[in-house]
Amino acid sequence: MAWSPHETGCLLACASSDGNVSVLEFKDNSWDEKIFPAHGIGVNSVSWAPAVAPGGVVGTGQGGAVRRFATGGSDCAVNVWDWR
């Protein structure tokens, strides 16, 4: 599990051995959950990117901060996700 940087909002990404990733977002005083397939045979890790990329380039996430995370799976792949 990994909490996103504060600047991107209240987001929690959860890796699962069933190959799915869950992202929970707390917004407007309630939780919203999205579950999606990330790796065919299990997700081993998840990590959010820094809120602002090196060099001060600002993305298009909440408050202008980049909302990206990476997952590593048992399929020997690393996937980078853009959370919008």
Short mmCIF file of N, CA, C and O in Angstrom, two decimals:
data_model
loop_
_atom_site.label_atom_id
_atom_site.label_comp_id
_atom_site.label_asym_id
_atom_site.label_seq_id
_atom_site.Cartn_x
_atom_site.Cartn_y
_atom_site.Cartn_z
N MET A 1 0.85 -1.17 0.00
CA MET A 1 0.00 0.00 0.00
C MET A 1 0.89 1.23 0.00
O MET A 1 1.98 1.21 0.54
N ALA A 2 0.38 2.31 -0.63
CA ALA A 2 1.15 3.55 -0.65
C ALA A 2 0.19 4.74 -0.71
O ALA A 2 -0.72 4.77 -1.54
N TRP A 3 0.42 5.71 0.19
CA TRP A 3 -0.32 6.96 0.15
C TRP A 3 0.31 7.87 -0.90
O TRP A 3 1.52 7.92 -1.04
N SER A 4 -0.52 8.62 -1.62
CA SER A 4 -0.01 9.58 -2.60
C SER A 4 0.57 10.79 -1.88
O SER A 4 0.25 11.03 -0.70
N PRO A 5 1.40 11.59 -2.57
CA PRO A 5 1.88 12.84 -1.97
C PRO A 5 0.69 13.74 -1.61
O PRO A 5 -0.34 13.72 -2.31
N HIS A 6 0.85 14.50 -0.56
CA HIS A 6 -0.24 15.36 -0.06
C HIS A 6 -0.81 16.27 -1.15
O HIS A 6 -2.02 16.48 -1.22
N GLU A 7 0.03 16.79 -2.01
CA GLU A 7 -0.40 17.74 -3.03
C GLU A 7 -1.35 17.14 -4.06
O GLU A 7 -2.04 17.87 -4.77
N THR A 8 -1.39 15.83 -4.18
CA THR A 8 -2.24 15.19 -5.18
C THR A 8 -3.61 14.81 -4.66
O THR A 8 -4.42 14.27 -5.40
N GLY A 9 -3.88 15.05 -3.40
CA GLY A 9 -5.15 14.67 -2.80
C GLY A 9 -4.96 13.45 -1.91
O GLY A 9 -3.87 12.92 -1.76
N CYS A 10 -6.05 13.00 -1.32
CA CYS A 10 -6.01 11.86 -0.40
C CYS A 10 -6.27 10.57 -1.18
O CYS A 10 -7.42 10.17 -1.39
N LEU A 11 -5.19 9.93 -1.65
CA LEU A 11 -5.27 8.72 -2.45
C LEU A 11 -4.44 7.61 -1.82
O LEU A 11 -3.32 7.85 -1.36
N LEU A 12 -4.98 6.41 -1.82
CA LEU A 12 -4.27 5.23 -1.32
C LEU A 12 -4.31 4.16 -2.39
O LEU A 12 -5.39 3.75 -2.83
N ALA A 13 -3.15 3.71 -2.85
CA ALA A 13 -3.05 2.64 -3.84
C ALA A 13 -2.69 1.34 -3.12
O ALA A 13 -1.81 1.34 -2.25
N CYS A 14 -3.36 0.26 -3.48
CA CYS A 14 -3.15 -1.03 -2.83
C CYS A 14 -2.87 -2.10 -3.89
O CYS A 14 -3.68 -2.31 -4.79
N ALA A 15 -1.73 -2.78 -3.77
CA ALA A 15 -1.36 -3.87 -4.66
C ALA A 15 -1.96 -5.17 -4.12
O ALA A 15 -2.09 -5.35 -2.91
N SER A 16 -2.29 -6.08 -5.03
CA SER A 16 -2.92 -7.33 -4.61
C SER A 16 -2.34 -8.52 -5.36
O SER A 16 -1.99 -8.43 -6.54
N SER A 17 -2.29 -9.66 -4.69
CA SER A 17 -1.75 -10.87 -5.30
C SER A 17 -2.67 -11.44 -6.39
O SER A 17 -2.26 -12.30 -7.15
N ASP A 18 -3.90 -10.93 -6.49
CA ASP A 18 -4.81 -11.39 -7.55
C ASP A 18 -4.59 -10.66 -8.88
O ASP A 18 -5.30 -10.91 -9.85
N GLY A 19 -3.60 -9.74 -8.93
CA GLY A 19 -3.28 -9.02 -10.15
C GLY A 19 -3.94 -7.67 -10.28
O GLY A 19 -3.70 -6.94 -11.24
N ASN A 20 -4.77 -7.31 -9.31
CA ASN A 20 -5.47 -6.03 -9.36
C ASN A 20 -4.80 -4.98 -8.49
O ASN A 20 -4.07 -5.29 -7.56
N VAL A 21 -5.10 -3.72 -8.80
CA VAL A 21 -4.70 -2.59 -7.98
C VAL A 21 -5.98 -1.86 -7.59
O VAL A 21 -6.86 -1.64 -8.43
N SER A 22 -6.09 -1.49 -6.33
CA SER A 22 -7.21 -0.69 -5.84
C SER A 22 -6.69 0.69 -5.52
O SER A 22 -5.64 0.82 -4.89
N VAL A 23 -7.41 1.70 -5.96
CA VAL A 23 -7.07 3.07 -5.59
C VAL A 23 -8.28 3.66 -4.89
O VAL A 23 -9.37 3.71 -5.45
N LEU A 24 -8.08 4.05 -3.64
CA LEU A 24 -9.14 4.66 -2.85
C LEU A 24 -8.87 6.16 -2.78
O LEU A 24 -7.74 6.58 -2.55
N GLU A 25 -9.92 6.95 -3.00
CA GLU A 25 -9.78 8.41 -2.95
C GLU A 25 -10.82 8.97 -1.99
O GLU A 25 -12.01 8.65 -2.08
N PHE A 26 -10.35 9.80 -1.05
CA PHE A 26 -11.25 10.47 -0.13
C PHE A 26 -11.50 11.87 -0.65
O PHE A 26 -10.58 12.69 -0.73
N LYS A 27 -12.74 12.11 -1.06
CA LYS A 27 -13.10 13.42 -1.64
C LYS A 27 -14.56 13.69 -1.30
O LYS A 27 -15.39 12.79 -1.31
N ASP A 28 -14.86 14.93 -0.99
CA ASP A 28 -16.23 15.34 -0.65
C ASP A 28 -16.80 14.52 0.50
O ASP A 28 -17.96 14.09 0.48
N ASN A 29 -15.96 14.25 1.48
CA ASN A 29 -16.34 13.56 2.72
C ASN A 29 -16.80 12.12 2.51
O ASN A 29 -17.60 11.59 3.29
N SER A 30 -16.31 11.47 1.44
CA SER A 30 -16.62 10.05 1.24
C SER A 30 -15.48 9.39 0.46
O SER A 30 -14.67 10.05 -0.17
N TRP A 31 -15.46 8.05 0.53
CA TRP A 31 -14.43 7.27 -0.16
C TRP A 31 -14.97 6.76 -1.49
O TRP A 31 -16.10 6.30 -1.57
N ASP A 32 -14.13 6.82 -2.51
CA ASP A 32 -14.44 6.24 -3.81
C ASP A 32 -13.35 5.22 -4.11
O ASP A 32 -12.17 5.49 -3.88
N GLU A 33 -13.74 4.04 -4.59
CA GLU A 33 -12.76 2.99 -4.87
C GLU A 33 -12.82 2.58 -6.33
O GLU A 33 -13.89 2.37 -6.89
N LYS A 34 -11.66 2.49 -6.94
CA LYS A 34 -11.52 1.98 -8.31
C LYS A 34 -10.61 0.76 -8.25
O LYS A 34 -9.54 0.82 -7.65
N ILE A 35 -11.03 -0.34 -8.87
CA ILE A 35 -10.22 -1.56 -8.93
C ILE A 35 -10.00 -1.87 -10.40
O ILE A 35 -10.94 -1.84 -11.19
N PHE A 36 -8.75 -2.13 -10.76
CA PHE A 36 -8.46 -2.44 -12.16
C PHE A 36 -7.34 -3.47 -12.26
O PHE A 36 -6.50 -3.57 -11.36
N PRO A 37 -7.33 -4.26 -13.33
CA PRO A 37 -6.26 -5.25 -13.52
C PRO A 37 -4.96 -4.57 -13.90
O PRO A 37 -4.94 -3.71 -14.78
N ALA A 38 -3.89 -4.93 -13.22
CA ALA A 38 -2.60 -4.29 -13.47
C ALA A 38 -1.56 -5.28 -13.99
O ALA A 38 -0.77 -4.94 -14.86
N HIS A 39 -1.55 -6.49 -13.43
CA HIS A 39 -0.58 -7.53 -13.83
C HIS A 39 -1.30 -8.87 -13.83
O HIS A 39 -2.12 -9.13 -12.94
N GLY A 40 -0.99 -9.70 -14.78
CA GLY A 40 -1.70 -10.96 -14.95
C GLY A 40 -1.58 -11.93 -13.79
O GLY A 40 -2.55 -12.62 -13.46
N ILE A 41 -0.42 -12.00 -13.14
CA ILE A 41 -0.25 -13.03 -12.11
C ILE A 41 0.14 -12.47 -10.74
O ILE A 41 0.82 -13.12 -9.97
N GLY A 42 -0.28 -11.26 -10.44
CA GLY A 42 -0.05 -10.70 -9.11
C GLY A 42 0.75 -9.42 -9.14
O GLY A 42 1.66 -9.25 -9.94
N VAL A 43 0.38 -8.51 -8.26
CA VAL A 43 1.08 -7.23 -8.10
C VAL A 43 1.90 -7.31 -6.83
O VAL A 43 1.38 -7.61 -5.76
N ASN A 44 3.21 -7.06 -6.95
CA ASN A 44 4.10 -7.15 -5.79
C ASN A 44 4.34 -5.82 -5.10
O ASN A 44 4.64 -5.79 -3.91
N SER A 45 4.23 -4.70 -5.83
CA SER A 45 4.55 -3.41 -5.23
C SER A 45 3.82 -2.28 -5.93
O SER A 45 3.40 -2.41 -7.08
N VAL A 46 3.66 -1.19 -5.21
CA VAL A 46 3.06 0.02 -5.75
C VAL A 46 3.74 1.21 -5.08
O VAL A 46 4.07 1.17 -3.90
N SER A 47 4.00 2.26 -5.87
CA SER A 47 4.65 3.46 -5.33
C SER A 47 4.21 4.68 -6.12
O SER A 47 4.20 4.65 -7.35
N TRP A 48 3.84 5.74 -5.43
CA TRP A 48 3.45 6.99 -6.08
C TRP A 48 4.68 7.80 -6.48
O TRP A 48 5.69 7.78 -5.80
N ALA A 49 4.57 8.54 -7.57
CA ALA A 49 5.63 9.44 -8.01
C ALA A 49 5.59 10.69 -7.13
O ALA A 49 4.57 10.99 -6.51
N PRO A 50 6.70 11.43 -7.10
CA PRO A 50 6.67 12.71 -6.37
C PRO A 50 5.59 13.63 -6.93
O PRO A 50 5.19 13.50 -8.10
N ALA A 51 5.11 14.56 -6.11
CA ALA A 51 4.04 15.46 -6.52
C ALA A 51 4.44 16.38 -7.66
O ALA A 51 3.64 16.73 -8.49
N VAL A 52 5.69 16.76 -7.71
CA VAL A 52 6.19 17.64 -8.78
C VAL A 52 7.43 16.99 -9.36
O VAL A 52 8.34 16.59 -8.65
N ALA A 53 7.45 16.88 -10.67
CA ALA A 53 8.58 16.25 -11.34
C ALA A 53 9.84 17.10 -11.17
O ALA A 53 9.76 18.31 -10.95
N PRO A 54 11.03 16.48 -11.26
CA PRO A 54 12.28 17.24 -11.17
C PRO A 54 12.30 18.37 -12.18
O PRO A 54 11.82 18.24 -13.29
N GLY A 55 12.85 19.51 -11.78
CA GLY A 55 12.91 20.68 -12.65
C GLY A 55 11.68 21.56 -12.54
O GLY A 55 11.57 22.56 -13.22
N GLY A 56 10.74 21.19 -11.67
CA GLY A 56 9.58 22.03 -11.44
C GLY A 56 8.50 21.94 -12.50
O GLY A 56 7.62 22.77 -12.55
N VAL A 57 8.52 20.92 -13.34
CA VAL A 57 7.46 20.76 -14.33
C VAL A 57 6.21 20.28 -13.59
O VAL A 57 6.24 19.30 -12.88
N VAL A 58 5.11 20.96 -13.79
CA VAL A 58 3.88 20.65 -13.08
C VAL A 58 2.91 19.95 -14.01
O VAL A 58 2.72 20.37 -15.15
N GLY A 59 2.30 18.89 -13.54
CA GLY A 59 1.34 18.12 -14.34
C GLY A 59 -0.06 18.67 -14.23
O GLY A 59 -0.27 19.81 -13.84
N THR A 60 -1.03 17.82 -14.53
CA THR A 60 -2.42 18.26 -14.59
C THR A 60 -3.30 17.61 -13.52
O THR A 60 -4.50 17.52 -13.67
N GLY A 61 -2.71 17.16 -12.45
CA GLY A 61 -3.51 16.54 -11.39
C GLY A 61 -4.21 17.57 -10.54
O GLY A 61 -4.20 18.76 -10.83
N GLN A 62 -4.82 17.11 -9.45
CA GLN A 62 -5.51 18.00 -8.53
C GLN A 62 -4.54 19.04 -8.00
O GLN A 62 -3.46 18.72 -7.53
N GLY A 63 -4.88 20.31 -8.10
CA GLY A 63 -4.01 21.37 -7.62
C GLY A 63 -2.78 21.54 -8.49
O GLY A 63 -1.81 22.16 -8.09
N GLY A 64 -2.76 20.99 -9.69
CA GLY A 64 -1.62 21.14 -10.58
C GLY A 64 -0.52 20.12 -10.38
O GLY A 64 0.47 20.13 -11.08
N ALA A 65 -0.67 19.21 -9.42
CA ALA A 65 0.37 18.24 -9.13
C ALA A 65 0.20 16.98 -9.98
O ALA A 65 -0.91 16.58 -10.31
N VAL A 66 1.31 16.34 -10.32
CA VAL A 66 1.29 15.10 -11.10
C VAL A 66 0.75 13.97 -10.24
O VAL A 66 1.11 13.84 -9.08
N ARG A 67 -0.13 13.15 -10.81
CA ARG A 67 -0.70 12.02 -10.09
C ARG A 67 -0.37 10.75 -10.86
O ARG A 67 -1.15 10.26 -11.65
N ARG A 68 0.83 10.21 -10.61
CA ARG A 68 1.27 8.99 -11.27
C ARG A 68 1.79 8.01 -10.23
O ARG A 68 2.31 8.40 -9.20
N PHE A 69 1.66 6.71 -10.56
CA PHE A 69 2.25 5.69 -9.70
C PHE A 69 2.75 4.54 -10.56
O PHE A 69 2.38 4.41 -11.73
N ALA A 70 3.60 3.74 -9.98
CA ALA A 70 4.17 2.59 -10.68
C ALA A 70 3.82 1.33 -9.90
O ALA A 70 3.71 1.35 -8.68
N THR A 71 3.64 0.23 -10.66
CA THR A 71 3.41 -1.07 -10.05
C THR A 71 4.42 -2.07 -10.59
O THR A 71 4.85 -1.97 -11.74
N GLY A 72 4.80 -2.99 -9.76
CA GLY A 72 5.67 -4.10 -10.17
C GLY A 72 4.94 -5.40 -9.96
O GLY A 72 4.26 -5.58 -8.95
N GLY A 73 5.03 -6.29 -10.93
CA GLY A 73 4.25 -7.52 -10.85
C GLY A 73 5.08 -8.78 -10.95
O GLY A 73 6.26 -8.76 -11.32
N SER A 74 4.44 -9.90 -10.66
CA SER A 74 5.07 -11.22 -10.78
C SER A 74 5.34 -11.59 -12.22
O SER A 74 6.02 -12.57 -12.50
N ASP A 75 4.81 -10.81 -13.15
CA ASP A 75 5.06 -11.03 -14.58
C ASP A 75 6.36 -10.37 -15.04
O ASP A 75 6.62 -10.28 -16.22
N CYS A 76 7.16 -9.90 -14.08
CA CYS A 76 8.46 -9.24 -14.33
C CYS A 76 8.31 -7.94 -15.11
O CYS A 76 9.23 -7.53 -15.82
N ALA A 77 7.17 -7.27 -14.97
CA ALA A 77 6.94 -5.99 -15.64
C ALA A 77 6.75 -4.88 -14.61
O ALA A 77 6.29 -5.13 -13.49
N VAL A 78 7.12 -3.69 -15.01
CA VAL A 78 6.85 -2.48 -14.24
C VAL A 78 5.95 -1.60 -15.11
O VAL A 78 6.28 -1.31 -16.26
N ASN A 79 4.79 -1.23 -14.56
CA ASN A 79 3.84 -0.38 -15.29
C ASN A 79 3.76 0.97 -14.61
O ASN A 79 3.73 1.06 -13.38
N VAL A 80 3.71 2.04 -15.39
CA VAL A 80 3.53 3.40 -14.89
C VAL A 80 2.12 3.84 -15.26
O VAL A 80 1.69 3.72 -16.41
N TRP A 81 1.40 4.33 -14.27
CA TRP A 81 -0.01 4.71 -14.43
C TRP A 81 -0.19 6.21 -14.21
O TRP A 81 0.43 6.79 -13.33
N ASP A 82 -1.04 6.81 -15.00
CA ASP A 82 -1.42 8.22 -14.85
C ASP A 82 -2.82 8.25 -14.27
O ASP A 82 -3.76 7.76 -14.90
N TRP A 83 -2.96 8.76 -13.05
CA TRP A 83 -4.25 8.74 -12.37
C TRP A 83 -4.95 10.08 -12.56
O TRP A 83 -4.59 11.07 -11.98
N ARG A 84 -5.97 10.09 -13.40
CA ARG A 84 -6.76 11.33 -13.64
C ARG A 84 -8.18 11.11 -13.22
O ARG A 84 -8.84 10.21 -13.58
#
